[in-house]
mmCIF file of C-alpha atoms and ligand atoms in Angstrom:
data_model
loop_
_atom_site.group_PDB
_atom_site.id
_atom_site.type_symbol
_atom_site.label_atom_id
_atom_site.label_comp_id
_atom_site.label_asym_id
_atom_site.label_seq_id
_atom_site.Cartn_x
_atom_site.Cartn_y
_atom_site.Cartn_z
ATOM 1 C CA UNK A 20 -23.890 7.477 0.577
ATOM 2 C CA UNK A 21 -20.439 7.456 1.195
ATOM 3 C CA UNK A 22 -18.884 10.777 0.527
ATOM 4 C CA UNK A 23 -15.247 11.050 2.185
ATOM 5 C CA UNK A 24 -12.562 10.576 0.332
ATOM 6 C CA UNK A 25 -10.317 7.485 1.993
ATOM 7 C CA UNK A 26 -7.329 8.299 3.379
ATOM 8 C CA UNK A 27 -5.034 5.030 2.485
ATOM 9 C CA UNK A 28 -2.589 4.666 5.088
ATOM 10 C CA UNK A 29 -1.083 1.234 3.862
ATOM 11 C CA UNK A 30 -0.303 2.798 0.260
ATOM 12 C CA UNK A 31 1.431 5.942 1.589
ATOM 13 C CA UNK A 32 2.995 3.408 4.384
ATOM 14 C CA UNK A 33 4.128 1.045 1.412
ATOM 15 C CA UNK A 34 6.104 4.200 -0.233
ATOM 16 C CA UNK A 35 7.620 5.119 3.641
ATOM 17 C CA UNK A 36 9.118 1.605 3.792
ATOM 18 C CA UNK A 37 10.568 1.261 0.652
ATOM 19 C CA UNK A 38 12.011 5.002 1.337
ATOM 20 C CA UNK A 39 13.368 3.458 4.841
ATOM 21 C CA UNK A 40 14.444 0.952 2.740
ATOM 22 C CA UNK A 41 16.758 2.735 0.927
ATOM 23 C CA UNK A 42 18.222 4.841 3.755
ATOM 24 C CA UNK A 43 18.581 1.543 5.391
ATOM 25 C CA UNK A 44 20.787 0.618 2.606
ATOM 26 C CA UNK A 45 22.611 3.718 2.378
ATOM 27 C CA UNK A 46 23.703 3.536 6.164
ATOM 28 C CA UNK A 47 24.864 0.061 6.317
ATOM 29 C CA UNK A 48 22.701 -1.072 8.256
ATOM 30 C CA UNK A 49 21.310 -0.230 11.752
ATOM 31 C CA UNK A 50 19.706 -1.458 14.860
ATOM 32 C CA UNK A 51 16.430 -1.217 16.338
ATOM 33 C CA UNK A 52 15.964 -2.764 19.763
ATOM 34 C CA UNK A 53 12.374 -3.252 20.942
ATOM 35 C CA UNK A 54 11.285 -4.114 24.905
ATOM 36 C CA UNK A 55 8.108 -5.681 26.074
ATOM 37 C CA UNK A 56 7.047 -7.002 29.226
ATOM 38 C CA UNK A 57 4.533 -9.431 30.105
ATOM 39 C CA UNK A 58 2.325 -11.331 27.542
ATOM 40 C CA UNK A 59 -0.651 -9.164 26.706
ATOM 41 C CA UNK A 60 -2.149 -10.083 23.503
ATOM 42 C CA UNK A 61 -2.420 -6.953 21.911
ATOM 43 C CA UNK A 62 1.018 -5.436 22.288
ATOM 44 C CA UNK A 63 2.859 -8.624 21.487
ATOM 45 C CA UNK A 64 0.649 -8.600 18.002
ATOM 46 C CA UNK A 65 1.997 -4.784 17.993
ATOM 47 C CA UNK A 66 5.243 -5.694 18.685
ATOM 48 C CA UNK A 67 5.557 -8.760 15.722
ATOM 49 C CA UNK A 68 4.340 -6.468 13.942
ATOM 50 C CA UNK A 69 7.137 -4.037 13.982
ATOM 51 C CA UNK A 70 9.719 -6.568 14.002
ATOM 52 C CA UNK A 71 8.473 -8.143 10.559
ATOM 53 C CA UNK A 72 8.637 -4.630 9.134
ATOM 54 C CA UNK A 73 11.922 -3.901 10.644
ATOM 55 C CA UNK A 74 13.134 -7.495 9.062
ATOM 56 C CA UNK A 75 11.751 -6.542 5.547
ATOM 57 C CA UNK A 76 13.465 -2.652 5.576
ATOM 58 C CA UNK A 77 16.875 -4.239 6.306
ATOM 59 C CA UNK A 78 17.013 -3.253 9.862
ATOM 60 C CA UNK A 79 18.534 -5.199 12.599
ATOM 61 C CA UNK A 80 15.975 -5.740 15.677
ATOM 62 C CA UNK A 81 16.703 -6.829 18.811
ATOM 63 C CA UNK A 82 13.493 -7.904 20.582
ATOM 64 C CA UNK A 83 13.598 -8.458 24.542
ATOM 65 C CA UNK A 84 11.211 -9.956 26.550
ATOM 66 C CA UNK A 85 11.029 -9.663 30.051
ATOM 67 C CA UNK A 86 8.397 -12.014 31.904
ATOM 68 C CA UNK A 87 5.306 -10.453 34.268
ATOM 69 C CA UNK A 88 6.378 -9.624 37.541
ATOM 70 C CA UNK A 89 9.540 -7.848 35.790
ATOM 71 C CA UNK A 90 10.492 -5.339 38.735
ATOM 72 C CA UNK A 91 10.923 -1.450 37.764
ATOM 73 C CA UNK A 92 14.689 -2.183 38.612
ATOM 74 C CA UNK A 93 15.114 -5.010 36.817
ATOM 75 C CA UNK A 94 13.808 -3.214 33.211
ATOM 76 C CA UNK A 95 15.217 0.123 33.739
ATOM 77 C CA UNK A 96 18.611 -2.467 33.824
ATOM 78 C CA UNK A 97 17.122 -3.887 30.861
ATOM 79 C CA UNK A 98 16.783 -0.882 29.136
ATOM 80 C CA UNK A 99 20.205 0.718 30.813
ATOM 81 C CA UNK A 100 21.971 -2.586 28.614
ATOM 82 C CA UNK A 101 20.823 -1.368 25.529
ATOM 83 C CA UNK A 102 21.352 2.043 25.722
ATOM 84 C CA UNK A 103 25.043 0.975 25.958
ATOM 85 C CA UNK A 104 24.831 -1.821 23.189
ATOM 86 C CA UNK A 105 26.539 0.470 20.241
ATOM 87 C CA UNK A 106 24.773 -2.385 17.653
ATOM 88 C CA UNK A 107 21.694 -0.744 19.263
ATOM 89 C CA UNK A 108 20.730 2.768 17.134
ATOM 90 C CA UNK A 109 17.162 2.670 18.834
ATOM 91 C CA UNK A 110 15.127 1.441 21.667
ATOM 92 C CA UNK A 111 11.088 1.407 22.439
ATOM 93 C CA UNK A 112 9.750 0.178 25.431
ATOM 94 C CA UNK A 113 6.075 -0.758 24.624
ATOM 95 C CA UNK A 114 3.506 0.163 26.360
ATOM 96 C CA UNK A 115 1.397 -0.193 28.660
ATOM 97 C CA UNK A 116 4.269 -1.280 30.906
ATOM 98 C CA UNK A 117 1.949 -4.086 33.319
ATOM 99 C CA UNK A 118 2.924 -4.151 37.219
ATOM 100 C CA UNK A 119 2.750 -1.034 38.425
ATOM 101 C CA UNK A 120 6.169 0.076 37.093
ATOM 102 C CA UNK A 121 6.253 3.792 36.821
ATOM 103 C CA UNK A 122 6.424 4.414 33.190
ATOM 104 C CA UNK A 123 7.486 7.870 33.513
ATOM 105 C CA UNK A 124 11.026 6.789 35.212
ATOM 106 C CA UNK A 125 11.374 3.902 32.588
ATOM 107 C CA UNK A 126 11.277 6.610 29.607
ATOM 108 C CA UNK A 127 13.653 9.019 31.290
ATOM 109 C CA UNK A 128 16.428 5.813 31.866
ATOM 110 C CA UNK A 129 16.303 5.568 27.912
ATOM 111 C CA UNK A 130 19.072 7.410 26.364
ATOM 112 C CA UNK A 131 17.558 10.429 24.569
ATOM 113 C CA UNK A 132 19.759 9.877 21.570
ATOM 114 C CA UNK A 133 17.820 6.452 21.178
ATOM 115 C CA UNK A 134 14.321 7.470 22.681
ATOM 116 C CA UNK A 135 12.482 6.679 19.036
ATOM 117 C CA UNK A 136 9.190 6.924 20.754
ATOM 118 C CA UNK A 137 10.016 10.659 21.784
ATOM 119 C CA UNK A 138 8.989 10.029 25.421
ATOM 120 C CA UNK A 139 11.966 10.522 27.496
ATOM 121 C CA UNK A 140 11.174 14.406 28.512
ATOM 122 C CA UNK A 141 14.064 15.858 26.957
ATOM 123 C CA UNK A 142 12.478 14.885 23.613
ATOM 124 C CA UNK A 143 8.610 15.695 24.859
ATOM 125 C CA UNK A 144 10.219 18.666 25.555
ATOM 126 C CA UNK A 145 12.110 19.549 22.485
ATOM 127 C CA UNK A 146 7.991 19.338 20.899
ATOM 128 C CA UNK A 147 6.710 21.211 23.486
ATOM 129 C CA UNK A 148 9.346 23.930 22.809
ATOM 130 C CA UNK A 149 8.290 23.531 19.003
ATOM 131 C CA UNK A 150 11.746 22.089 18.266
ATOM 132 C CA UNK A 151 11.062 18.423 17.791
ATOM 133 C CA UNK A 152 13.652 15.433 17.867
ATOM 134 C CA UNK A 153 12.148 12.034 18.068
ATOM 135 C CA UNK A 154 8.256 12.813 18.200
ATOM 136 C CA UNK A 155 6.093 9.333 18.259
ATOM 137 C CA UNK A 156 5.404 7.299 15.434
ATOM 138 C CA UNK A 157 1.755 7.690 15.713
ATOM 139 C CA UNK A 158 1.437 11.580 15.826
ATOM 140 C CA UNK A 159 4.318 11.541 13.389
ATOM 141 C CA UNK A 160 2.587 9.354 10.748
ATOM 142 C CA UNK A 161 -0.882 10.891 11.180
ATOM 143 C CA UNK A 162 0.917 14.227 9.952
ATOM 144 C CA UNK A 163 1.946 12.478 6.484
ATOM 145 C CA UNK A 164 -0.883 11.060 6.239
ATOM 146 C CA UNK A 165 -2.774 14.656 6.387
ATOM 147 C CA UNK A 166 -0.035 16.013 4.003
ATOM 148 C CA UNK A 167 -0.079 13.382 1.441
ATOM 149 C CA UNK A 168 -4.039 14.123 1.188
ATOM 150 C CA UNK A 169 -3.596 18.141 1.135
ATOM 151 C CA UNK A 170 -5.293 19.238 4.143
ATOM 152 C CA UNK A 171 -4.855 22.529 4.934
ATOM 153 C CA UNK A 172 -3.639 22.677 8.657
ATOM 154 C CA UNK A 173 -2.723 26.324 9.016
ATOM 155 C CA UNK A 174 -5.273 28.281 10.181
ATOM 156 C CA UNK A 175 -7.454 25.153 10.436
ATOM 157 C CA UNK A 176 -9.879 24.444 13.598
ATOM 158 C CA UNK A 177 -8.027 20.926 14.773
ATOM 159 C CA UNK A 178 -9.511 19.175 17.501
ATOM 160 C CA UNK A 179 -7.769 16.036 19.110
ATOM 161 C CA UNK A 180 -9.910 13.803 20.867
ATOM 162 C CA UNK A 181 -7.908 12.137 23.632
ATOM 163 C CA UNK A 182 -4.685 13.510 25.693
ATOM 164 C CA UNK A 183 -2.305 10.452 25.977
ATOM 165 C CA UNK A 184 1.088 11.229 25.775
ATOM 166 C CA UNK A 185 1.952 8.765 23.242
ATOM 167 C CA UNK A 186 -1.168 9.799 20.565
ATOM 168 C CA UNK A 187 -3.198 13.222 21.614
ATOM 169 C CA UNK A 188 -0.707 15.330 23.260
ATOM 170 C CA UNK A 189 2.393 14.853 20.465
ATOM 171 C CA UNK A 190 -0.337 15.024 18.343
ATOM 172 C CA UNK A 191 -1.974 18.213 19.279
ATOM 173 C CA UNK A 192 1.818 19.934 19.774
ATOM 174 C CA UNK A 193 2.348 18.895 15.693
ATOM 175 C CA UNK A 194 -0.780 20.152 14.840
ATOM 176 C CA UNK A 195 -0.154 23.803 16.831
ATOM 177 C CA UNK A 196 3.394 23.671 14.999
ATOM 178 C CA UNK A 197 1.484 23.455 11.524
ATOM 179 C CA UNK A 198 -0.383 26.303 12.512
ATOM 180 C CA UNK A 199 -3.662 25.316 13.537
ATOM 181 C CA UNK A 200 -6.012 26.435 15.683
ATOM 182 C CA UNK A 201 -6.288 23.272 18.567
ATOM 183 C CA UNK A 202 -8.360 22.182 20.453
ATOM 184 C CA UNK A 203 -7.711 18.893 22.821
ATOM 185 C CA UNK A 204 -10.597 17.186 24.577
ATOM 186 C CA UNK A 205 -10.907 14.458 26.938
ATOM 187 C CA UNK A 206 -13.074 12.398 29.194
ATOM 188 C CA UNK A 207 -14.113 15.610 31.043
ATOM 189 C CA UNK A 208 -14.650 17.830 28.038
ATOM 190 C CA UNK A 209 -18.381 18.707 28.497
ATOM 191 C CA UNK A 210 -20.592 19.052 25.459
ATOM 192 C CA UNK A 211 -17.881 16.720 22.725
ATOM 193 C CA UNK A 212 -19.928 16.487 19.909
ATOM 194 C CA UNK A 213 -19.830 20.477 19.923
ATOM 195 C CA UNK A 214 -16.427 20.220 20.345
ATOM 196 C CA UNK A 215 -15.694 17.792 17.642
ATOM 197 C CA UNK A 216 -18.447 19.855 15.230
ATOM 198 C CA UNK A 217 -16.001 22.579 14.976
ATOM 199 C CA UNK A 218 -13.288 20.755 13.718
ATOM 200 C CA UNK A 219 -11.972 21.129 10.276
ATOM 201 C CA UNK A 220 -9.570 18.670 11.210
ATOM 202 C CA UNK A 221 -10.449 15.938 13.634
ATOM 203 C CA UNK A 222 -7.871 13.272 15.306
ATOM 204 C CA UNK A 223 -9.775 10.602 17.328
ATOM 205 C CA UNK A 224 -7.336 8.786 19.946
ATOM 206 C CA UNK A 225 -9.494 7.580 22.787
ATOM 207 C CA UNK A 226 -10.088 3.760 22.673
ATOM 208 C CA UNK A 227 -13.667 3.220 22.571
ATOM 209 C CA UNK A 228 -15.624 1.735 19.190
ATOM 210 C CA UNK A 229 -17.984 4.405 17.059
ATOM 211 C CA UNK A 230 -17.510 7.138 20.030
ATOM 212 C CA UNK A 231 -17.339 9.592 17.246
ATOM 213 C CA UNK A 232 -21.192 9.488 15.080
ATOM 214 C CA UNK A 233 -21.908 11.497 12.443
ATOM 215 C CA UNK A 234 -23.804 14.318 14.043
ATOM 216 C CA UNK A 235 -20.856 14.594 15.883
ATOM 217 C CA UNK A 236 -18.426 15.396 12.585
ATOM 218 C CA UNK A 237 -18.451 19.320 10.406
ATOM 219 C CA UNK A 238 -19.410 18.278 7.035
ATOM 220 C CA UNK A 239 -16.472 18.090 4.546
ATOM 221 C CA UNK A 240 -13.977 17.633 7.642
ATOM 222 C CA UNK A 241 -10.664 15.470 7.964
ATOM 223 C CA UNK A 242 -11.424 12.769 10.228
ATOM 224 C CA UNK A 243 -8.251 10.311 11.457
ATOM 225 C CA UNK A 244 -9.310 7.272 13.473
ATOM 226 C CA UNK A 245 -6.246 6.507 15.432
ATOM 227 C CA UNK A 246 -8.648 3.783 17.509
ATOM 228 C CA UNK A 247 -7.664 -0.034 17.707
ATOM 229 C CA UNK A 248 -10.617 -1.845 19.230
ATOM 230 C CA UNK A 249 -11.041 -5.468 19.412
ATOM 231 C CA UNK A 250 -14.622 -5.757 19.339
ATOM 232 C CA UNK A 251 -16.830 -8.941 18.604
ATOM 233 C CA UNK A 252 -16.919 -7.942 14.914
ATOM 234 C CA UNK A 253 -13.543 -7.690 14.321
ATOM 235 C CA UNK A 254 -11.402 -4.400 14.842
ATOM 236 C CA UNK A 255 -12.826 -0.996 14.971
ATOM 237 C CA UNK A 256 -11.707 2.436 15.205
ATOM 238 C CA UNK A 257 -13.026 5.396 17.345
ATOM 239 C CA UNK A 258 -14.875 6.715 14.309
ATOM 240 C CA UNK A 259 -18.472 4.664 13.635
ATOM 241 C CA UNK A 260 -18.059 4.252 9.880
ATOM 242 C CA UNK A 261 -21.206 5.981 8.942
ATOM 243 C CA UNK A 262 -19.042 9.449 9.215
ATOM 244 C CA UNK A 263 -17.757 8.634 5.802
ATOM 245 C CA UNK A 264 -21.488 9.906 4.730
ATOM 246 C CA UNK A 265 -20.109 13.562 5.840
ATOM 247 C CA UNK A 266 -16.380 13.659 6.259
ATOM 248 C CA UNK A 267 -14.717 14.802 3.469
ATOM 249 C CA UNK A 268 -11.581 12.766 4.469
ATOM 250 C CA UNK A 269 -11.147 9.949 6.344
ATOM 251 C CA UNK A 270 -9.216 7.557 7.855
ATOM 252 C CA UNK A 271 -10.182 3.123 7.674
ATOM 253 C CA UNK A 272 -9.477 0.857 10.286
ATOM 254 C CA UNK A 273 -7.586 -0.939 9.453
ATOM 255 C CA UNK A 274 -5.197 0.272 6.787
ATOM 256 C CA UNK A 275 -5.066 4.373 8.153
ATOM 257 C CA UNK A 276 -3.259 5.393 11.247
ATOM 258 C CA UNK A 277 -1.865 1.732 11.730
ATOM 259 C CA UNK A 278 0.315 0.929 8.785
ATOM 260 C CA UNK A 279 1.328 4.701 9.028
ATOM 261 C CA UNK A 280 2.748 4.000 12.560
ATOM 262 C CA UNK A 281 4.751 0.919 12.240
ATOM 263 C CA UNK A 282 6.026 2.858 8.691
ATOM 264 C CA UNK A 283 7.041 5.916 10.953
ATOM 265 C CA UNK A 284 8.780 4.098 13.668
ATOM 266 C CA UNK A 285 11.128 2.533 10.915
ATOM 267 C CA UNK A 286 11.704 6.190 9.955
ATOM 268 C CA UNK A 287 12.734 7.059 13.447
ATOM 269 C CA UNK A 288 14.851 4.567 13.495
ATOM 270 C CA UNK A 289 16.505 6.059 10.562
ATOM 271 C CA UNK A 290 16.768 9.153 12.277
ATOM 272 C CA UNK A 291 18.074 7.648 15.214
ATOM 273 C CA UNK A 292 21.119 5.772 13.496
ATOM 274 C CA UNK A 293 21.725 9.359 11.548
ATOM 275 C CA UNK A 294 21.975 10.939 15.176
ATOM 276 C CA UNK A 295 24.517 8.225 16.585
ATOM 277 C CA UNK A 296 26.746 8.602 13.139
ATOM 278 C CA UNK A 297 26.997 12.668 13.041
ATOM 279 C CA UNK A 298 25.139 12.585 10.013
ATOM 280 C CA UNK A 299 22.372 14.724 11.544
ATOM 281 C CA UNK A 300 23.361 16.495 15.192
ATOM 282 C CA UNK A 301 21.293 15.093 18.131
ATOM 283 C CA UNK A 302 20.355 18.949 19.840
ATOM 284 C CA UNK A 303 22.299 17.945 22.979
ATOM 285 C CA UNK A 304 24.549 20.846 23.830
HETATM 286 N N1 NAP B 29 -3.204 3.059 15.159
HETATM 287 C C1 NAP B 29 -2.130 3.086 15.949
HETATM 288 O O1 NAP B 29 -1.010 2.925 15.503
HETATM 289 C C2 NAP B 29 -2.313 3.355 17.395
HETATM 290 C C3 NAP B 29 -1.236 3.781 18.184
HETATM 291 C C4 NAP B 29 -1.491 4.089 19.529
HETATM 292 C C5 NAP B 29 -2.771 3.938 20.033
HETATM 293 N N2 NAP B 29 -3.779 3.471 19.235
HETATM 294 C C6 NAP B 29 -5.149 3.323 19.701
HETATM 295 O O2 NAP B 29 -5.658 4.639 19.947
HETATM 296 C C7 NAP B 29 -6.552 4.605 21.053
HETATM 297 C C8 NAP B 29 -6.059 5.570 22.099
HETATM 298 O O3 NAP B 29 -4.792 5.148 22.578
HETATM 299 P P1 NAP B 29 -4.035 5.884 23.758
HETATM 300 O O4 NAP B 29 -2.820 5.093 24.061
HETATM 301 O O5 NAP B 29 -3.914 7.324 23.430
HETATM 302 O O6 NAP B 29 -5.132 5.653 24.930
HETATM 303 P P2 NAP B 29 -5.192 6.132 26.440
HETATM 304 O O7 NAP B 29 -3.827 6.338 26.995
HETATM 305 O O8 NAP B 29 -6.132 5.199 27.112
HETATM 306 O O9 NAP B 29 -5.882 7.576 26.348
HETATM 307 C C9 NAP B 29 -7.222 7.705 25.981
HETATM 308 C C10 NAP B 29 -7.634 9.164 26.021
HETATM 309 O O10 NAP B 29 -9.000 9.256 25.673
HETATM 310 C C11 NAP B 29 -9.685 10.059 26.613
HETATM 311 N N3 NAP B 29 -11.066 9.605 26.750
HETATM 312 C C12 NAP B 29 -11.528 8.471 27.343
HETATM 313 N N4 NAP B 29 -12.870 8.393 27.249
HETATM 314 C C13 NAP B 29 -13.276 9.510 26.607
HETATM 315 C C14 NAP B 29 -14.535 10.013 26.221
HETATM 316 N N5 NAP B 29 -15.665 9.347 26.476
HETATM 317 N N6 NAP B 29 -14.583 11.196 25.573
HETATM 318 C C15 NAP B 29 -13.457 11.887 25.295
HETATM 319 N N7 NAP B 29 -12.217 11.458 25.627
HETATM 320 C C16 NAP B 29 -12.134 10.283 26.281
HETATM 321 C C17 NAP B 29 -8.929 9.906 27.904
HETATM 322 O O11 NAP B 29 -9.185 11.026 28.712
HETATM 323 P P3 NAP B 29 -8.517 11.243 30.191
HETATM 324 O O12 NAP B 29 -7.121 11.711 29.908
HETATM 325 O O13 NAP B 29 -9.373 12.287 30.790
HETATM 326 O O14 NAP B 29 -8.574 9.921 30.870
HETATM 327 C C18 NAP B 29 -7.491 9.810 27.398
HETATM 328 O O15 NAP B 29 -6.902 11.080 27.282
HETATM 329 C C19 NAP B 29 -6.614 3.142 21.477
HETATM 330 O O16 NAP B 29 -7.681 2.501 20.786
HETATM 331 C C20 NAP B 29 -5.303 2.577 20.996
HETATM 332 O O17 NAP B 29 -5.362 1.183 20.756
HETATM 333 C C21 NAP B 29 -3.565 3.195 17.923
#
């Protein structure tokens, strides 16, 4: 007996684009310059994916591809290009990054003013101080999503489940900055589903099918499945669908935390052309 009420992320995402759209329009344009290396399946899906939305909001994207066996030198040069290109408002280097490369360094060679993923530190920072710039698109779009529904987040009991610093940590910042009460677990967290019973509010971001079960979920709670997993049966989210029984929100996969994200980045994007023009002021100084 399904009792949650759906959380539709491709409607709200529909009304972000055509919002992007517009701002798009209003600018003149702008560029958004995207970087993968290597040919895994899944991020080249991710990364057509934002190009075709990028294509239909009016925005210019530049896509790079740099083979396997890209050296770390060779696409922080890569990335050093674009940060220079003035066609080029924003940049986002996919990830994972395959060959070793140190991710870390990669982020901080992006130029902060560009950084739409909000991972060069300066920006992680700036969220960490509670004074956000770029934050990710996930995180970011996970937030509207929770707004557009009215869930209460002050005061709430959040719990994030999963620390990466593209999804749970942003994530878990945002949700402390809307006053909530948070709570971030991990593959060490002893006891989860006590954990995750507690939330009023509960982000999955971990990467493994139906972790979450319903005995695991407070009845009446929030529940976003950020989860992308490419099982036999098609793709699945971090949340076994039988939680809809006793949520009293939820998240689908697919059409929740996806549609939201590629929606979001367009928005940074929009934020990032704003910064280069002096229409808003990049907090630099
Ligand atoms: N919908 C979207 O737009 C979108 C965007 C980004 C990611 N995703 C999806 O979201 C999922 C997470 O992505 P990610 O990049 O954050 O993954 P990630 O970098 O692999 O991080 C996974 C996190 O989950 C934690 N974890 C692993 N096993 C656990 C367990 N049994 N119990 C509790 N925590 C556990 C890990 O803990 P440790 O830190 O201790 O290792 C880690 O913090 C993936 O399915 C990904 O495809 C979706």
């Amino acid at each position: 007996m399904l009792v949650a009420t759906i959380m539709d992320g491709k409607a709200l995402a529909a009304r972000v684009r055509s919002e992007v759209a517009e701002d798009v329009r209003e600018l003149g344009g702008l560029g958004l310059a995207t970087v993968l290396v290597g040919d895994d399946p899944a991020s080249q899906i991710y990364i057509r994916n934002k190009h075709r939305a990028a294509d239909e909001v009016g925005i210019a994207a530049t896509d790079k591809r740099l083979p396997d066996g890209t050296t770390e030198e060779e696409l922080i040069e890569a990335v050093e290009e674009l940060n220079e290109d003035d066609s080029v408002d924003g940049i986002l280097v996919q990830t994972p990054i395959p060959g070793g490369i140190d991710e870390a360094r990669v982020m901080r060679a992006i130029d902060p003013t560009k950084d739409v993923d909000g991972l060069h530190p300066f920006n992680a920072g700036q969220l960490y101080l509670g004074e956000p710039t770029y934050v990710g698109a996930t995180p970011l779009g996970v937030i509207a999503l929770l707004d557009e529904y009215g869930i209460q987040l002050e005061g709430a009991r959040a719990v994030v489940v999963g620390r990466s610093v593209i999804v749970g940590k942003p994530m878990a910042h945002l949700l402390l900055q809307a006053n909530a009460t948070v709570t971030i677990c991990h593959s060490r967290t002893l006891e989860l589903g006590a954990r995750t019973r507690e939330a009023d509010v509960l982000v999955v971001a971990v990467g493994h099918a139906s972790l979450v079960t319903p005995e695991m979920v407070k009845p009446g709670a929030a529940v976003v499945d950020v989860g992308m997993n490419r099982t036999e049966e098609g793709l699945r989210g971090d949340v076994d669908p039988a939680v809809a029984d006793v949520a009293g929100y939820i998240t689908p996969v697919p059409g929740g935390v996806g549609p939201m994200t590629i929606a979001t980045l367009l928005r940074n994007a929009v934020r990032a052309a704003r910064y280069r023009r002096g229409v808003l002021a990049f907090p630099r100084t």
